[in-house]
């Protein structure tokens, strides 16, 4: 799906968001999409930055589509902040699959508008963020595949014999 359509659906559910939060929400939707389908919903090549997953794609898309997005620049603590919102004239395509992903994220992640600190912590606890070095590409598909494989292995090893062996090792 086209990035601007994903952004519009997110903004419809959340209202105006700063670029920081909108970027992280698109990332979470890509993570949830990979968890469900094995594929990202966007074609973004995510990178791990100091403040979490980072790309310029979101602000660039909003700037490029000023007929549908309103971008307001505000002075912030660490420089200029970019508030992105939908214009009243923006057209929305109903995408139930995408909206289901957004609802899943909205139901599980803290709201970035009212709980930014816990939202940031939630982002850092995602598997791709945990297994990637800062400054490098976040390979969401590989990270989620590895998580599934570890979960399957743990499930296979969750037997009485293995538990007794691990308890023995822990005690000695």
Tab-separated table of C-alpha atoms in Angstrom:
chain	number	residue	atom	x	y	z
A	1	UNK	CA	0.000	0.000	0.000
A	2	UNK	CA	1.113	3.517	-0.691
A	3	UNK	CA	2.742	5.198	2.320
A	4	UNK	CA	0.528	8.286	2.157
A	5	UNK	CA	-2.591	6.109	2.464
A	6	UNK	CA	-1.188	4.401	5.573
A	7	UNK	CA	-0.316	7.798	7.042
A	8	UNK	CA	-3.811	9.147	6.349
A	9	UNK	CA	-5.467	6.178	8.060
A	10	UNK	CA	-3.196	6.574	11.109
A	11	UNK	CA	-3.945	10.293	11.330
A	12	UNK	CA	-7.663	9.564	10.998
A	13	UNK	CA	-7.452	7.355	14.122
A	14	UNK	CA	-4.992	9.458	16.174
A	15	UNK	CA	-5.428	13.015	14.996
A	16	UNK	CA	-2.409	15.240	14.384
A	17	UNK	CA	0.945	13.718	15.284
A	18	UNK	CA	4.480	14.946	15.376
A	19	UNK	CA	6.749	13.408	12.755
A	20	UNK	CA	8.526	11.475	15.522
A	21	UNK	CA	5.320	9.720	16.619
A	22	UNK	CA	3.885	9.193	13.138
A	23	UNK	CA	7.152	7.618	12.006
A	24	UNK	CA	7.136	5.225	14.977
A	25	UNK	CA	3.485	4.289	14.377
A	26	UNK	CA	4.196	3.453	10.729
A	27	UNK	CA	7.101	1.314	11.982
A	28	UNK	CA	4.832	-0.499	14.466
A	29	UNK	CA	2.318	-1.166	11.711
A	30	UNK	CA	5.098	-2.630	9.548
A	31	UNK	CA	6.155	-4.843	12.483
A	32	UNK	CA	2.584	-6.011	13.063
A	33	UNK	CA	2.125	-6.651	9.349
A	34	UNK	CA	5.275	-8.811	9.255
A	35	UNK	CA	4.059	-10.654	12.350
A	36	UNK	CA	0.747	-11.432	10.609
A	37	UNK	CA	1.690	-11.840	6.955
A	38	UNK	CA	5.470	-12.048	6.698
A	39	UNK	CA	5.583	-8.785	4.715
A	40	UNK	CA	5.793	-5.092	5.572
A	41	UNK	CA	2.829	-2.947	4.596
A	42	UNK	CA	5.193	-0.192	3.369
A	43	UNK	CA	8.362	-0.429	1.333
A	44	UNK	CA	10.387	1.606	3.846
A	45	UNK	CA	13.964	0.542	4.563
A	46	UNK	CA	13.963	1.250	8.288
A	47	UNK	CA	17.104	2.318	10.156
A	48	UNK	CA	17.768	2.282	13.873
A	49	UNK	CA	18.561	5.771	15.072
A	50	UNK	CA	19.348	7.141	18.497
A	51	UNK	CA	15.637	7.732	19.153
A	52	UNK	CA	14.319	4.535	17.602
A	53	UNK	CA	13.370	3.578	14.057
A	54	UNK	CA	14.088	6.511	11.781
A	55	UNK	CA	13.580	7.454	8.150
A	56	UNK	CA	12.817	10.682	6.317
A	57	UNK	CA	10.114	8.962	4.246
A	58	UNK	CA	7.208	10.102	6.432
A	59	UNK	CA	7.969	13.829	6.557
A	60	UNK	CA	8.983	13.756	2.881
A	61	UNK	CA	5.639	12.148	1.983
A	62	UNK	CA	3.710	14.731	4.005
A	63	UNK	CA	5.665	17.609	2.433
A	64	UNK	CA	5.171	16.183	-1.062
A	65	UNK	CA	1.411	15.781	-0.535
A	66	UNK	CA	0.512	19.177	0.946
A	67	UNK	CA	-2.899	18.927	-0.712
A	68	UNK	CA	-3.792	16.189	1.823
A	69	UNK	CA	-1.451	16.854	4.758
A	70	UNK	CA	-0.926	19.949	6.813
A	71	UNK	CA	2.631	20.279	8.113
A	72	UNK	CA	3.227	22.829	10.860
A	73	UNK	CA	6.725	23.645	12.076
A	74	UNK	CA	7.040	24.435	15.769
A	75	UNK	CA	9.996	25.283	17.964
A	76	UNK	CA	10.959	22.306	20.130
A	77	UNK	CA	13.426	21.385	22.847
A	78	UNK	CA	15.923	19.860	20.385
A	79	UNK	CA	15.111	22.063	17.419
A	80	UNK	CA	12.200	22.251	15.063
A	81	UNK	CA	9.250	19.858	15.499
A	82	UNK	CA	6.988	18.963	12.611
A	83	UNK	CA	3.283	18.446	13.359
A	84	UNK	CA	1.508	16.463	10.644
A	85	UNK	CA	-2.265	16.386	10.322
A	86	UNK	CA	-4.859	15.557	7.704
A	87	UNK	CA	-6.476	18.389	5.818
A	88	UNK	CA	-10.263	18.387	5.905
A	89	UNK	CA	-10.227	17.910	2.122
A	90	UNK	CA	-8.093	14.723	2.292
A	91	UNK	CA	-9.679	11.664	0.733
A	92	UNK	CA	-9.468	8.359	2.560
A	93	UNK	CA	-9.505	4.912	1.038
A	94	UNK	CA	-11.179	2.369	3.274
A	95	UNK	CA	-8.639	-0.412	3.823
A	96	UNK	CA	-9.965	-2.828	6.428
A	97	UNK	CA	-6.719	-4.835	6.530
A	98	UNK	CA	-4.667	-1.716	7.244
A	99	UNK	CA	-7.208	-0.394	9.711
A	100	UNK	CA	-7.060	-3.725	11.562
A	101	UNK	CA	-3.268	-3.341	11.853
A	102	UNK	CA	-3.670	0.227	13.110
A	103	UNK	CA	-6.299	-0.896	15.635
A	104	UNK	CA	-3.967	-3.660	16.874
A	105	UNK	CA	-1.163	-1.133	17.391
A	106	UNK	CA	-3.538	1.387	18.988
A	107	UNK	CA	-4.832	-1.271	21.396
A	108	UNK	CA	-1.342	-2.363	22.482
A	109	UNK	CA	0.991	0.629	22.249
A	110	UNK	CA	0.744	3.619	24.572
A	111	UNK	CA	-0.736	6.684	22.881
A	112	UNK	CA	2.132	8.899	21.668
A	113	UNK	CA	-0.004	12.032	22.125
A	114	UNK	CA	-0.663	11.420	25.816
A	115	UNK	CA	2.073	9.022	26.976
A	116	UNK	CA	5.173	9.708	24.888
A	117	UNK	CA	7.648	8.278	27.401
A	118	UNK	CA	5.965	4.864	27.606
A	119	UNK	CA	5.365	4.972	23.849
A	120	UNK	CA	9.118	5.403	23.282
A	121	UNK	CA	9.856	2.531	25.695
A	122	UNK	CA	7.339	0.344	23.859
A	123	UNK	CA	9.139	1.018	20.566
A	124	UNK	CA	12.505	0.005	22.059
A	125	UNK	CA	11.003	-3.284	23.255
A	126	UNK	CA	10.093	-4.441	19.749
A	127	UNK	CA	12.210	-7.340	18.535
A	128	UNK	CA	13.759	-5.528	15.538
A	129	UNK	CA	14.934	-2.708	17.820
A	130	UNK	CA	16.382	-5.147	20.364
A	131	UNK	CA	18.487	-7.088	17.859
A	132	UNK	CA	19.847	-4.239	15.728
A	133	UNK	CA	22.872	-1.994	16.182
A	134	UNK	CA	22.253	1.748	16.200
A	135	UNK	CA	22.793	3.300	12.792
A	136	UNK	CA	22.146	0.099	10.882
A	137	UNK	CA	19.201	-1.159	8.880
A	138	UNK	CA	16.306	-2.658	10.825
A	139	UNK	CA	15.524	-5.926	9.085
A	140	UNK	CA	12.010	-6.411	10.423
A	141	UNK	CA	11.356	-9.606	8.478
A	142	UNK	CA	14.540	-11.332	9.664
A	143	UNK	CA	14.016	-10.237	13.287
A	144	UNK	CA	10.414	-11.442	13.350
A	145	UNK	CA	11.402	-14.737	11.719
A	146	UNK	CA	14.090	-15.259	14.363
A	147	UNK	CA	11.572	-14.498	17.117
A	148	UNK	CA	9.146	-17.097	15.701
A	149	UNK	CA	11.931	-19.699	15.495
A	150	UNK	CA	13.010	-19.070	19.102
A	151	UNK	CA	9.377	-19.264	20.261
A	152	UNK	CA	8.924	-22.575	18.419
A	153	UNK	CA	12.137	-23.967	19.920
A	154	UNK	CA	11.102	-22.899	23.420
A	155	UNK	CA	7.726	-24.544	22.899
A	156	UNK	CA	9.430	-27.775	21.778
A	157	UNK	CA	11.762	-27.704	24.785
A	158	UNK	CA	8.981	-27.041	27.277
A	159	UNK	CA	8.858	-30.615	28.510
A	160	UNK	CA	9.198	-32.080	31.966
A	161	UNK	CA	12.608	-33.579	31.106
A	162	UNK	CA	14.032	-30.280	29.836
A	163	UNK	CA	12.594	-28.340	32.772
A	164	UNK	CA	14.172	-30.807	35.218
A	165	UNK	CA	17.507	-30.547	33.392
A	166	UNK	CA	17.418	-26.726	33.416
A	167	UNK	CA	16.459	-26.685	37.105
A	168	UNK	CA	19.322	-29.077	37.895
A	169	UNK	CA	21.777	-26.855	36.017
A	170	UNK	CA	20.456	-23.748	37.739
A	171	UNK	CA	20.902	-25.315	41.162
A	172	UNK	CA	24.427	-26.607	40.524
